[in-house]
Short mmCIF file of C-alpha atoms and ligand atoms in Angstrom, two decimals:
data_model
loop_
_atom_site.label_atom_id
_atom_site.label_comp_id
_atom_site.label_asym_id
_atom_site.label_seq_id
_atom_site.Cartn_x
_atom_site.Cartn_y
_atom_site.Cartn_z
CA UNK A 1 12.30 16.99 -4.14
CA UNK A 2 12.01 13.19 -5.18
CA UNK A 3 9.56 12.82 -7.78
CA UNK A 4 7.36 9.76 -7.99
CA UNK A 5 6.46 8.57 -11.50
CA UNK A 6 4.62 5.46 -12.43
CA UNK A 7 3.70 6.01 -16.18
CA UNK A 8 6.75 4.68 -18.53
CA UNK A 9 5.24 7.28 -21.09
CA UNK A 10 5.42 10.41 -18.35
CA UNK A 11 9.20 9.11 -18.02
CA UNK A 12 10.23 8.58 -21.16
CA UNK A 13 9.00 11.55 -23.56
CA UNK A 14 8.67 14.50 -20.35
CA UNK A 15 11.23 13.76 -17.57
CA UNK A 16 14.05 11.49 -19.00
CA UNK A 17 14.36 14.15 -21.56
CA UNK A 18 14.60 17.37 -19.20
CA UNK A 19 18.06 15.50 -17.47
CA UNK A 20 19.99 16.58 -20.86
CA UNK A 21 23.34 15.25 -20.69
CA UNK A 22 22.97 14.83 -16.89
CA UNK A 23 24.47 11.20 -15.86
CA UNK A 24 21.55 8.71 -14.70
CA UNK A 25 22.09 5.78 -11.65
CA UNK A 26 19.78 3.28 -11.57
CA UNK A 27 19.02 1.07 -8.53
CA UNK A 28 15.79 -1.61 -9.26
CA UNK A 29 14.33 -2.84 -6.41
CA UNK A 30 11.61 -4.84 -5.26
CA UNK A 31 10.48 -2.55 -2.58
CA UNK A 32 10.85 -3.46 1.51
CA UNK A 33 13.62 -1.07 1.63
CA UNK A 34 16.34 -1.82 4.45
CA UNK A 35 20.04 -0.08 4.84
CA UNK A 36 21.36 -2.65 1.73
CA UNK A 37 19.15 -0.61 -0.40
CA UNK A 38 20.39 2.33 1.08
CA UNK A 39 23.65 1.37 0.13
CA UNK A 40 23.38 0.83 -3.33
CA UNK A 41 21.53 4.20 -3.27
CA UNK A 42 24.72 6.12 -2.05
CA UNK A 43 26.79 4.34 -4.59
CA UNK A 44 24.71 5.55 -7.58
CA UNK A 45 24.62 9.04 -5.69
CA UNK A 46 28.23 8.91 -5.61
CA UNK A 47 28.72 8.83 -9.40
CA UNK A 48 25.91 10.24 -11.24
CA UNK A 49 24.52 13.47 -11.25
CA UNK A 50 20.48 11.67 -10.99
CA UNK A 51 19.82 8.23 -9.02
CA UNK A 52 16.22 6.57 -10.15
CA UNK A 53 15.00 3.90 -7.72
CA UNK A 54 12.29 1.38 -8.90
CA UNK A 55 9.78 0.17 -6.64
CA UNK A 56 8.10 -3.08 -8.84
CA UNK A 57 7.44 -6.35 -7.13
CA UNK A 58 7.66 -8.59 -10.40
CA UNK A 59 5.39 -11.31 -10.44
CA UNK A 60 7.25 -12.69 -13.71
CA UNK A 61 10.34 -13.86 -10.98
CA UNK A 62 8.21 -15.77 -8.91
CA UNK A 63 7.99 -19.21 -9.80
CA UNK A 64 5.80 -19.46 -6.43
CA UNK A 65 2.77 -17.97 -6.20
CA UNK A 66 2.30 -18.10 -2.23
CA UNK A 67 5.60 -16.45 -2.47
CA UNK A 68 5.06 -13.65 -4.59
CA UNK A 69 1.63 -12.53 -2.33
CA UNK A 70 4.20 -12.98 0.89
CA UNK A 71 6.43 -10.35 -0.08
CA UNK A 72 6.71 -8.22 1.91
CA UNK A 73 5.41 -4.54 0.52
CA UNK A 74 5.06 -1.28 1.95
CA UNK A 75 5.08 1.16 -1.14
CA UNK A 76 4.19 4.01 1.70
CA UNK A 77 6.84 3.57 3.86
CA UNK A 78 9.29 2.77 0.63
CA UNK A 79 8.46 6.03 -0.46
CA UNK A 80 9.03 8.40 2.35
CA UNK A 81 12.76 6.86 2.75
CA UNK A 82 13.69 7.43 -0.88
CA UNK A 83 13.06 10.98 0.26
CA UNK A 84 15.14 10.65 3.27
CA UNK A 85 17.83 8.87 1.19
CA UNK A 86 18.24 11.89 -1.31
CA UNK A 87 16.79 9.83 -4.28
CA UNK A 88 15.50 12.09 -7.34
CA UNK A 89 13.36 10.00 -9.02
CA UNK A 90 10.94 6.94 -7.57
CA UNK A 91 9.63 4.64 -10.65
CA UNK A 92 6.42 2.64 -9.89
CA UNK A 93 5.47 1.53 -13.04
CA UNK A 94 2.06 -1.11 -12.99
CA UNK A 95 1.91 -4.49 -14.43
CA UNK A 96 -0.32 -3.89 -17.69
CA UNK A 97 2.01 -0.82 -18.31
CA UNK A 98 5.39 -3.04 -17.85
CA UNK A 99 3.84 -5.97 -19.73
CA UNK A 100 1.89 -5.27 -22.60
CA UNK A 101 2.43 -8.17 -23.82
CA UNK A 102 1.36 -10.30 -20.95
CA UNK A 103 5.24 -11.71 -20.75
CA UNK A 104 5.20 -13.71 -24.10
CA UNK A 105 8.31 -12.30 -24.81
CA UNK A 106 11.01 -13.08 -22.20
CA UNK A 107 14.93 -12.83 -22.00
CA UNK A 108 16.76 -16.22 -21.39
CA UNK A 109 19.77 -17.39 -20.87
CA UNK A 110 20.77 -21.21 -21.07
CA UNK A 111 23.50 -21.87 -18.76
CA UNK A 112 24.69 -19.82 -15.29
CA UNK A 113 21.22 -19.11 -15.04
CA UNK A 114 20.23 -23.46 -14.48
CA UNK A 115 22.48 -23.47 -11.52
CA UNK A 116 21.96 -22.72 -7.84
CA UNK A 117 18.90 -19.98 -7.66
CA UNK A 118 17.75 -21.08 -11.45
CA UNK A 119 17.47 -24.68 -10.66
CA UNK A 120 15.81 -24.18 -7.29
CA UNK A 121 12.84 -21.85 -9.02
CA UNK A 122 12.71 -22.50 -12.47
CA UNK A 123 11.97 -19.38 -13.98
CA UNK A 124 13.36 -17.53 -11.82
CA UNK A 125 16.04 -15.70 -14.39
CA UNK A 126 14.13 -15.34 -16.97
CA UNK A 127 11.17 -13.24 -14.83
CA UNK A 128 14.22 -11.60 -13.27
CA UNK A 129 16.90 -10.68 -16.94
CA UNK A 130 13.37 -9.37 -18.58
CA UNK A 131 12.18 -7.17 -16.43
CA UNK A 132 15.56 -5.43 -15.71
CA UNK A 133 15.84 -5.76 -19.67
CA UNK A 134 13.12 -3.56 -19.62
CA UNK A 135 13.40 -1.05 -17.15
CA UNK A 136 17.31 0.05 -18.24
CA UNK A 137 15.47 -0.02 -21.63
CA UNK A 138 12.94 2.39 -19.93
CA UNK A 139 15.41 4.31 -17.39
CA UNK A 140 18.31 4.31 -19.66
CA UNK A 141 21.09 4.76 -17.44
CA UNK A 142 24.65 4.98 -17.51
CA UNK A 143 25.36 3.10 -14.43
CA UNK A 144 22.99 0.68 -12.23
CA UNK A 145 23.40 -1.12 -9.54
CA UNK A 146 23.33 -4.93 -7.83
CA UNK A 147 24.31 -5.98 -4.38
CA UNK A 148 26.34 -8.96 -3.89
CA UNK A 149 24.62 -10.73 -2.25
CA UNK A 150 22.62 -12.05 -5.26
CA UNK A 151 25.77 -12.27 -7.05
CA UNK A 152 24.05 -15.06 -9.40
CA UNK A 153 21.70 -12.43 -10.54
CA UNK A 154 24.12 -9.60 -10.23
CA UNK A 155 26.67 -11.91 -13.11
CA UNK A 156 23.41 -12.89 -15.25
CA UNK A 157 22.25 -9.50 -15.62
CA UNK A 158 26.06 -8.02 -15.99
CA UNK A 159 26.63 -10.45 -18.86
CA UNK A 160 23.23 -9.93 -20.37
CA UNK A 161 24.49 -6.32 -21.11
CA UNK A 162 27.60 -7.32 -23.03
CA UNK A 163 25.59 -10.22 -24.65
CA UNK A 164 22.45 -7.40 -26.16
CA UNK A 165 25.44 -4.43 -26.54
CA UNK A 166 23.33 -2.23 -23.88
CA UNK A 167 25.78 0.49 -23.26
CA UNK A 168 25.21 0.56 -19.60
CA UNK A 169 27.97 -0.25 -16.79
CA UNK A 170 26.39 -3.38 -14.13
CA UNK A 171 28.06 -2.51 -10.69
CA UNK A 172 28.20 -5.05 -7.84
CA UNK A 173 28.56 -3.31 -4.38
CA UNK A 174 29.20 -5.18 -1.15
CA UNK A 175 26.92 -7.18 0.92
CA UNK A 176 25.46 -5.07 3.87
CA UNK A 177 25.11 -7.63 6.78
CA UNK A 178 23.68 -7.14 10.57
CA UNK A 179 26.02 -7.07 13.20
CA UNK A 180 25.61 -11.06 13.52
CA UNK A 181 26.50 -11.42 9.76
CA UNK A 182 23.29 -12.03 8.57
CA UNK A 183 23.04 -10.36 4.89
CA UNK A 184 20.36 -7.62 4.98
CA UNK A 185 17.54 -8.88 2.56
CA UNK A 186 13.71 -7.92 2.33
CA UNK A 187 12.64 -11.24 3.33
CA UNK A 188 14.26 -10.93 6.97
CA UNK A 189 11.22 -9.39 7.95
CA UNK A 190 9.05 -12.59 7.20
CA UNK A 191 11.23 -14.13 10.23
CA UNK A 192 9.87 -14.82 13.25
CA UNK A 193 12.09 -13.41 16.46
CA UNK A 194 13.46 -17.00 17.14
CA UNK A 195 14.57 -17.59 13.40
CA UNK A 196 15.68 -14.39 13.56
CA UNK A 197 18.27 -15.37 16.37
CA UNK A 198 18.78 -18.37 14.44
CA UNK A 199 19.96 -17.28 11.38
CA UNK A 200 23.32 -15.69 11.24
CA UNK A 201 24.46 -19.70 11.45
CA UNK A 202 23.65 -19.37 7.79
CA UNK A 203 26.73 -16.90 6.92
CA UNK A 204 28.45 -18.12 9.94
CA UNK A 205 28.92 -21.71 8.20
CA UNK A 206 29.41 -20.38 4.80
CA UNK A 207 32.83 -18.23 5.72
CA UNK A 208 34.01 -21.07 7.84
CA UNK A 209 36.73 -23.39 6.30
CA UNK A 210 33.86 -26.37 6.29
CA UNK A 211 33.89 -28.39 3.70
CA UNK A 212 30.28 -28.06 1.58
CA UNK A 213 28.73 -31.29 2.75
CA UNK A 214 29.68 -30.66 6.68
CA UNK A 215 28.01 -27.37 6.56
CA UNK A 216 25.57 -28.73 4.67
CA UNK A 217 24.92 -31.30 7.46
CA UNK A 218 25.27 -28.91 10.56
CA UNK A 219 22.80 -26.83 9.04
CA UNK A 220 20.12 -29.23 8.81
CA UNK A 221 21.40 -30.12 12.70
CA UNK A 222 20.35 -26.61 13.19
CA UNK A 223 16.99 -27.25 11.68
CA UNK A 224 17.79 -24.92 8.81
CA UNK A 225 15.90 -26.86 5.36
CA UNK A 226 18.76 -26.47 3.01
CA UNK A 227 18.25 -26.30 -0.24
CA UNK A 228 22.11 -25.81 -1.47
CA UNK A 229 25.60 -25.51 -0.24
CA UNK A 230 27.85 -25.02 -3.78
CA UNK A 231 31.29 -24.12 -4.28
CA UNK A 232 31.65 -22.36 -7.84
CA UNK A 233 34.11 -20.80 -9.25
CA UNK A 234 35.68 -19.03 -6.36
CA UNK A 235 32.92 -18.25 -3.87
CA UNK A 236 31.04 -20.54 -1.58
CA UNK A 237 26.95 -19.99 -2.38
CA UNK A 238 23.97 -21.29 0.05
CA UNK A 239 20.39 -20.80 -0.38
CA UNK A 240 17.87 -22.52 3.12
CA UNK A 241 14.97 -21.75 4.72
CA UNK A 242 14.06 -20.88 7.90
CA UNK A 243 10.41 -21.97 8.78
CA UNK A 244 9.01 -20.79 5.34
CA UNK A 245 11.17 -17.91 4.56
CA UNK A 246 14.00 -18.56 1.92
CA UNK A 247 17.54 -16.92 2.51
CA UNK A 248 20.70 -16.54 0.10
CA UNK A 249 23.88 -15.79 0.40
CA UNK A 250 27.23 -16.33 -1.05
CA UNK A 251 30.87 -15.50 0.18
CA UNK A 252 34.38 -15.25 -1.72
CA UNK A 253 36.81 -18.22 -0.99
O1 LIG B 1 17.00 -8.02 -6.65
C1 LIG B 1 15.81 -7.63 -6.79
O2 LIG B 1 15.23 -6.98 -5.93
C2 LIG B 1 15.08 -8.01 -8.06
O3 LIG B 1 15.44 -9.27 -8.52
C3 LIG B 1 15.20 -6.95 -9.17
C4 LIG B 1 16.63 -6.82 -9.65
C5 LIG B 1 14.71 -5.61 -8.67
C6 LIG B 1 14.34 -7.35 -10.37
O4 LIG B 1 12.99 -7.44 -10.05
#
């Protein structure tokens, strides 16, 4: 049966140490579960013996305050399909509990983390590296688990690992997209029915062989607001909005 915890001490000194040597997959999350969730979910049951979800919407991330009380949440629902999805343990730890300090202590990083998402909501990274800094701190697990489609966070938070020695292997698993393409994401549900039909342009453009400014420009066309097209590295990565919802998404070149 899938136990819910929301106490760090509960987890910590009674139920982390009753899984022995038993091997522990992590998947964080934000809540406003959808099947890209689910997917992670079956990767960490695939390899460990235990899978922990967290259910935290962290305010720390959100350099936008209308943004943060938009998110979508619905720790009810959330709940009952962690059951459904086979999930042992459900972590909802609260703010005070997560934060004792208030977040005067936060994890940086100076460079990848300016670019694209970091330079669009400043803050952004360092709201998201500390609080995953402290739940594998909290969870300590052997393996947890990022979707690619935030591969900017998925690379920050794989590299902040091997940066602070944490012995814990960061795995990316694949985008899960509609059958239009569009990437699953929490913040689909914030779109009205027409954006929803609009959308799938987004990925659409991003795989095509357009060069950055054209999509750029057909978006916008489209009446997309885009905030970036960038080609880095080898993948192709766009962030726009659709009325006042923000999507990302990034594909390999
Ligand atoms: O990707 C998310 O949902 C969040 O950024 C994460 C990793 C759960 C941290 O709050």
């Amino acid at each position: 049966m899938t136990q819910v915890i929301t106490s760090i001490h509960d987890w910590v000194l009674t139920w982390h140490r009753e899984l022995g040597d038993k091997s522990i997959g992590f998947v964080p999350t934000m809540g406003a579960l959808h099947a890209g969730h689910q997917s992670l979910i079956d990767y960490s049951r695939k390899d460990n013996d235990i899978t922990v979800v967290s259910l935290f919407v962290n305010p720390t991330q959100f350099n936008d305050k209308n943004d943060f009380e938009r998110y979508p949440r619905n720790d009810e629902k959330d709940i009952s399909l962690l059951g459904q999805w086979g999930v042992d343990y459900i972590f909802m730890p609260v703010y005070h509990e997560l934060y004792p300090d208030n977040y005067t202590y936060k994890v940086s990083e100076s460079s990848f983390s300016t670019q694209m998402e970091g330079a669009s909501r400043p803050g952004h990274f360092d709201g998201v590296l500390t609080v995953v800094m402290k739940l594998l701190n909290i969870i300590h697990p052997d393996r947890s688990y990022f979707g690619e489609k935030d591969f900017q966070q998925y690379s920050l938070i794989s590299k902040m690992c091997e940066a602070f020695f944490m012995p814990i292997e960061i795995i990316m698993c694949p985008t899960v997209r509609d059958q239009d393409g569009l990437a699953l994401s929490s913040r689909n549900a914030l779109l009205t029915e027409e954006e929803r039909k609009r959308a799938p342009l987004f990925h659409e453009l991003l795989r095509s062989s357009l060069k950055a400014e054209e999509i750029v420009k057909k978006l916008n066309e489209s009446g997309f607001r885009v905030d970036y097209v960038v080609d880095y590295e080898n993948r192709r990565f766009g962030a726009v909005y659709l009325g006042n919802t923000r999507l990302i998404d990034n594909v390999q070149r």
